CSV table of C-alpha atoms in Angstrom, one decimal:
chain,number,residue,atom,x,y,z
E,1,GLY,CA,6.6,-6.4,5.4
E,2,ASN,CA,8.0,-4.0,2.9
E,3,SER,CA,10.7,-1.6,3.8
E,4,VAL,CA,13.1,1.0,2.2
E,5,THR,CA,16.4,2.0,3.7
E,6,GLN,CA,18.2,5.0,2.3
E,7,MET,CA,21.2,6.9,3.5
E,8,GLU,CA,19.9,9.6,5.8
E,9,GLY,CA,22.4,12.3,5.3
E,10,PRO,CA,22.4,15.2,5.3
E,11,VAL,CA,24.6,15.3,2.2
E,12,THR,CA,26.5,18.5,1.4
E,13,LEU,CA,28.2,18.8,-1.9
E,14,SER,CA,29.8,21.5,-4.0
E,15,GLU,CA,28.3,22.5,-7.3
E,16,GLU,CA,29.3,20.1,-10.1
E,17,ALA,CA,30.2,17.3,-7.7
E,18,PHE,CA,29.0,13.7,-8.3
E,19,LEU,CA,26.0,12.5,-6.2
E,20,THR,CA,25.1,9.1,-5.0
E,21,ILE,CA,22.3,8.4,-2.6
E,22,ASN,CA,22.0,4.8,-1.6
E,23,CYS,CA,18.7,3.0,-1.4
E,24,THR,CA,18.0,-0.6,-0.6
E,25,TYR,CA,14.7,-2.3,-0.2
E,26,THR,CA,13.0,-5.4,1.2
E,27,ALA,CA,9.8,-6.6,-0.5
E,28,THR,CA,7.9,-9.7,-1.5
E,29,GLY,CA,7.4,-10.2,-5.2
E,30,TYR,CA,8.5,-7.7,-7.8
E,31,PRO,CA,7.9,-4.1,-6.6
E,32,SER,CA,8.2,-0.9,-8.7
E,33,LEU,CA,10.8,1.5,-7.4
E,34,PHE,CA,10.7,5.3,-7.3
E,35,TRP,CA,12.6,8.4,-6.4
E,36,TYR,CA,10.7,11.4,-5.3
E,37,VAL,CA,12.1,14.9,-4.7
E,38,GLN,CA,10.7,17.5,-2.2
E,39,TYR,CA,11.8,21.1,-2.6
E,40,PRO,CA,11.7,23.3,0.5
E,41,GLY,CA,8.1,23.9,1.6
E,42,GLU,CA,6.5,21.9,-1.2
E,43,GLY,CA,4.9,18.5,-1.7
E,44,LEU,CA,6.7,15.6,-3.3
E,45,GLN,CA,7.3,15.3,-7.1
E,46,LEU,CA,8.1,12.1,-8.9
E,47,LEU,CA,11.7,12.3,-10.1
E,48,LEU,CA,12.1,8.9,-11.8
E,49,LYS,CA,10.9,5.3,-11.6
E,50,ALA,CA,11.7,1.8,-12.7
E,51,THR,CA,9.1,-1.0,-12.9
E,52,LYS,CA,11.2,-4.1,-13.4
E,53,ALA,CA,14.7,-5.5,-12.8
E,54,ASP,CA,17.5,-3.9,-14.8
E,55,ASP,CA,15.3,-0.9,-15.8
E,56,LYS,CA,17.0,2.4,-15.6
E,57,GLY,CA,15.0,5.5,-14.6
E,58,SER,CA,16.3,8.9,-15.6
E,59,ASN,CA,15.2,12.5,-15.4
E,60,LYS,CA,16.9,15.9,-15.2
E,61,GLY,CA,20.3,14.3,-15.2
E,62,PHE,CA,19.5,11.9,-12.4
E,63,GLU,CA,19.6,8.1,-12.9
E,64,ALA,CA,18.8,5.0,-10.9
E,65,THR,CA,19.0,1.3,-11.9
E,66,TYR,CA,16.7,-1.3,-10.5
E,67,ARG,CA,19.1,-4.0,-9.2
E,68,LYS,CA,17.2,-7.1,-8.1
E,69,GLU,CA,20.3,-9.1,-7.2
E,70,THR,CA,21.4,-6.4,-4.6
E,71,THR,CA,17.8,-5.1,-3.9
E,72,SER,CA,19.0,-1.6,-4.6
E,73,PHE,CA,18.0,1.5,-6.5
E,74,HIS,CA,20.8,4.0,-5.9
E,75,LEU,CA,20.2,7.6,-7.1
E,76,GLU,CA,23.1,9.2,-9.1
E,77,LYS,CA,23.9,12.5,-10.8
E,78,GLY,CA,27.1,13.3,-12.5
E,79,SER,CA,27.2,17.0,-11.8
E,80,VAL,CA,24.8,18.6,-9.2
E,81,GLN,CA,23.6,22.1,-9.2
E,82,VAL,CA,22.5,24.4,-6.4
E,83,SER,CA,18.9,24.0,-7.6
E,84,ASP,CA,19.1,20.3,-6.8
E,85,SER,CA,19.1,21.1,-3.1
E,86,ALA,CA,16.1,19.2,-1.8
E,87,VAL,CA,15.0,16.1,0.2
E,88,TYR,CA,15.1,12.9,-1.9
E,89,PHE,CA,12.9,9.9,-1.0
E,90,CYS,CA,13.2,6.4,-2.3
E,91,ALA,CA,10.0,4.4,-2.4
E,92,LEU,CA,8.6,1.1,-3.5
E,93,LYS,CA,5.2,0.0,-4.6
E,94,GLU,CA,4.0,-3.5,-4.4
E,95,GLY,CA,2.2,-5.1,-7.3
E,96,GLY,CA,-1.6,-5.0,-7.3
E,97,SER,CA,-4.2,-2.4,-7.8
E,98,ASN,CA,-3.9,-0.5,-4.6
E,99,TYR,CA,-1.2,2.1,-5.2
E,100,LYS,CA,0.4,2.1,-1.7
E,101,LEU,CA,3.9,3.4,-1.4
E,102,THR,CA,6.5,2.6,1.2
E,103,PHE,CA,9.0,5.4,1.7
E,104,GLY,CA,12.5,5.7,3.0
E,105,LYS,CA,13.2,8.4,5.6
E,106,GLY,CA,14.5,10.8,3.0
E,107,THR,CA,18.0,12.3,2.4
E,108,LEU,CA,18.6,16.0,2.6
E,109,LEU,CA,20.9,17.2,-0.1
E,110,THR,CA,22.5,20.7,0.1
E,111,VAL,CA,24.5,21.9,-2.9
E,112,ASN,CA,26.8,24.9,-2.3
E,113,PRO,CA,28.0,27.2,-5.1
D,1,SER,CA,-5.1,18.0,-16.5
D,2,GLN,CA,-5.3,16.8,-12.9
D,3,THR,CA,-4.6,19.0,-9.9
D,4,ILE,CA,-4.7,18.4,-6.2
D,5,HIS,CA,-5.5,21.1,-3.6
D,6,GLN,CA,-4.9,21.2,0.1
D,7,TRP,CA,-5.9,23.7,2.6
D,8,PRO,CA,-5.0,25.4,4.8
D,9,ALA,CA,-1.3,25.7,3.8
D,10,THR,CA,-0.3,26.3,7.4
D,11,LEU,CA,-2.1,25.9,10.7
D,12,VAL,CA,-1.3,26.6,14.3
D,13,GLN,CA,-3.6,24.9,16.9
D,14,PRO,CA,-3.6,24.5,20.6
D,15,VAL,CA,-3.4,21.1,22.2
D,16,GLY,CA,-6.9,19.6,22.7
D,17,SER,CA,-8.4,21.6,19.8
D,18,PRO,CA,-10.2,19.9,16.8
D,19,LEU,CA,-8.7,19.6,13.4
D,20,SER,CA,-10.0,19.5,9.9
D,21,LEU,CA,-7.7,19.4,6.8
D,22,GLU,CA,-9.2,19.2,3.4
D,23,CYS,CA,-7.9,17.8,0.1
D,24,THR,CA,-9.7,17.9,-3.2
D,25,VAL,CA,-8.7,16.5,-6.6
D,26,GLU,CA,-9.7,17.9,-10.0
D,27,GLY,CA,-9.6,16.3,-13.4
D,28,THR,CA,-10.0,12.7,-12.5
D,29,SER,CA,-12.7,10.4,-11.2
D,30,ASN,CA,-12.7,7.7,-8.6
D,31,PRO,CA,-9.1,8.2,-7.6
D,32,ASN,CA,-7.4,6.4,-4.8
D,33,LEU,CA,-6.6,9.0,-2.2
D,34,TYR,CA,-4.0,9.0,0.6
D,35,TRP,CA,-3.0,11.0,3.7
D,36,TYR,CA,0.6,11.0,4.8
D,37,ARG,CA,2.3,12.7,7.7
D,38,GLN,CA,5.9,13.8,7.6
D,39,ALA,CA,7.2,14.5,11.0
D,40,ALA,CA,10.4,16.5,11.6
D,41,GLY,CA,13.5,14.3,10.9
D,42,ARG,CA,11.4,11.4,9.8
D,43,GLY,CA,10.1,10.0,6.6
D,44,LEU,CA,6.6,9.8,5.2
D,45,GLN,CA,4.1,7.8,7.1
D,46,LEU,CA,1.0,6.6,5.4
D,47,LEU,CA,-2.0,7.4,7.7
D,48,PHE,CA,-5.1,6.6,5.6
D,49,TYR,CA,-6.0,5.6,2.1
D,50,SER,CA,-9.4,5.4,0.3
D,51,VAL,CA,-10.4,3.5,-2.8
D,52,GLY,CA,-13.9,5.1,-2.9
D,53,ILE,CA,-16.5,7.2,-1.3
D,54,GLY,CA,-17.0,6.2,2.4
D,55,GLN,CA,-14.2,3.6,2.1
D,56,ILE,CA,-11.3,4.4,4.5
D,57,SER,CA,-8.4,2.2,5.5
D,58,SER,CA,-6.3,3.2,8.5
D,59,GLU,CA,-2.6,2.3,8.5
D,60,VAL,CA,-1.6,3.3,12.0
D,61,PRO,CA,-3.6,3.6,15.3
D,62,GLN,CA,-3.8,7.3,16.4
D,63,ASN,CA,-6.3,10.0,17.3
D,64,LEU,CA,-6.8,11.0,13.7
D,65,SER,CA,-9.6,10.0,11.4
D,66,ALA,CA,-10.3,10.4,7.7
D,67,SER,CA,-13.5,10.7,5.7
D,68,ARG,CA,-14.3,10.8,2.0
D,69,PRO,CA,-17.7,12.4,1.6
D,70,GLN,CA,-17.4,12.9,-2.1
D,71,ASP,CA,-15.5,11.2,-4.9
D,72,ARG,CA,-12.7,13.7,-5.0
D,73,GLN,CA,-12.7,15.1,-1.5
D,74,PHE,CA,-10.7,13.6,1.4
D,75,ILE,CA,-10.7,15.1,4.9
D,76,LEU,CA,-8.4,14.5,7.8
D,77,SER,CA,-9.8,15.2,11.2
D,78,SER,CA,-9.1,15.0,14.9
D,79,LYS,CA,-11.4,15.7,17.9
D,80,LYS,CA,-8.5,16.6,20.2
D,81,LEU,CA,-5.0,17.4,18.9
D,82,LEU,CA,-1.9,16.2,20.6
D,83,LEU,CA,1.6,17.8,20.5
D,84,SER,CA,2.8,14.7,18.6
D,85,ASP,CA,0.3,15.5,15.8
D,86,SER,CA,2.6,18.4,14.6
D,87,GLY,CA,4.0,17.8,11.2
D,88,PHE,CA,3.6,18.2,7.5
D,89,TYR,CA,0.5,16.5,6.1
D,90,LEU,CA,0.4,15.5,2.5
D,91,CYS,CA,-2.6,14.4,0.5
D,92,ALA,CA,-2.0,12.3,-2.6
D,93,TRP,CA,-4.0,10.6,-5.4
D,94,SER,CA,-2.8,7.8,-7.7
D,95,SER,CA,-3.2,6.8,-11.3
D,96,PRO,CA,-2.4,3.2,-12.2
D,97,TYR,CA,1.2,4.4,-12.8
D,98,GLU,CA,2.1,7.2,-10.4
D,99,GLN,CA,1.2,8.9,-7.2
D,100,PHE,CA,0.7,12.6,-7.2
D,101,PHE,CA,1.1,14.8,-4.1
D,102,GLY,CA,-0.6,18.0,-3.0
D,103,PRO,CA,1.4,21.0,-1.7
D,104,GLY,CA,0.9,19.9,2.0
D,105,THR,CA,-0.3,21.5,5.2
D,106,ARG,CA,2.1,22.5,7.9
D,107,LEU,CA,0.5,21.8,11.3
D,108,THR,CA,2.0,23.1,14.5
D,109,VAL,CA,0.3,22.0,17.8
D,110,LEU,CA,1.3,24.2,20.7
């Protein structure tokens, strides 16, 4: 079956530090890949996505590149802010009409001023 | 624009009591709907999904059930709650391109 493995953290950084959250996946076929963010007490919001190999998703200074050869979709940001403190989830979607997502366990990021 | 509502926002229930969580979607028709649970220290677990009225698929065996009495209404229920049912319950709907999540319900079973 499909699975997503991401570094579980927690990750604690100082403001303006560089962020990497690793995500690798196992899937049949050619899945789409996503990063979701969950701010404290809220639901999940889509942060970025990539639908095919070598695509780069980007949003709010975050980036992730779909690497088929390493089955990875690592999340990066060059300079984090306190407001980036949240839980980040990597997820994949199989091809097909049923939009079922498989999530990683989430990574808690805390950014200190 | 589409919006998704969940209620209640928080709920504290005794073990053995019944449960009913409601989710409604506005601004779209015939959406795929999903219930997820997020337990403390764990990721999101898909519990149920529905592709239409009365059509429910269960992903994991448990004492929870789901129903879809109307096109844009999805209900999560239990006849008797267990301690292990505590968690953050998220409803979601999907377009062909993205899945959108509601604000969630925090359930504490005591």
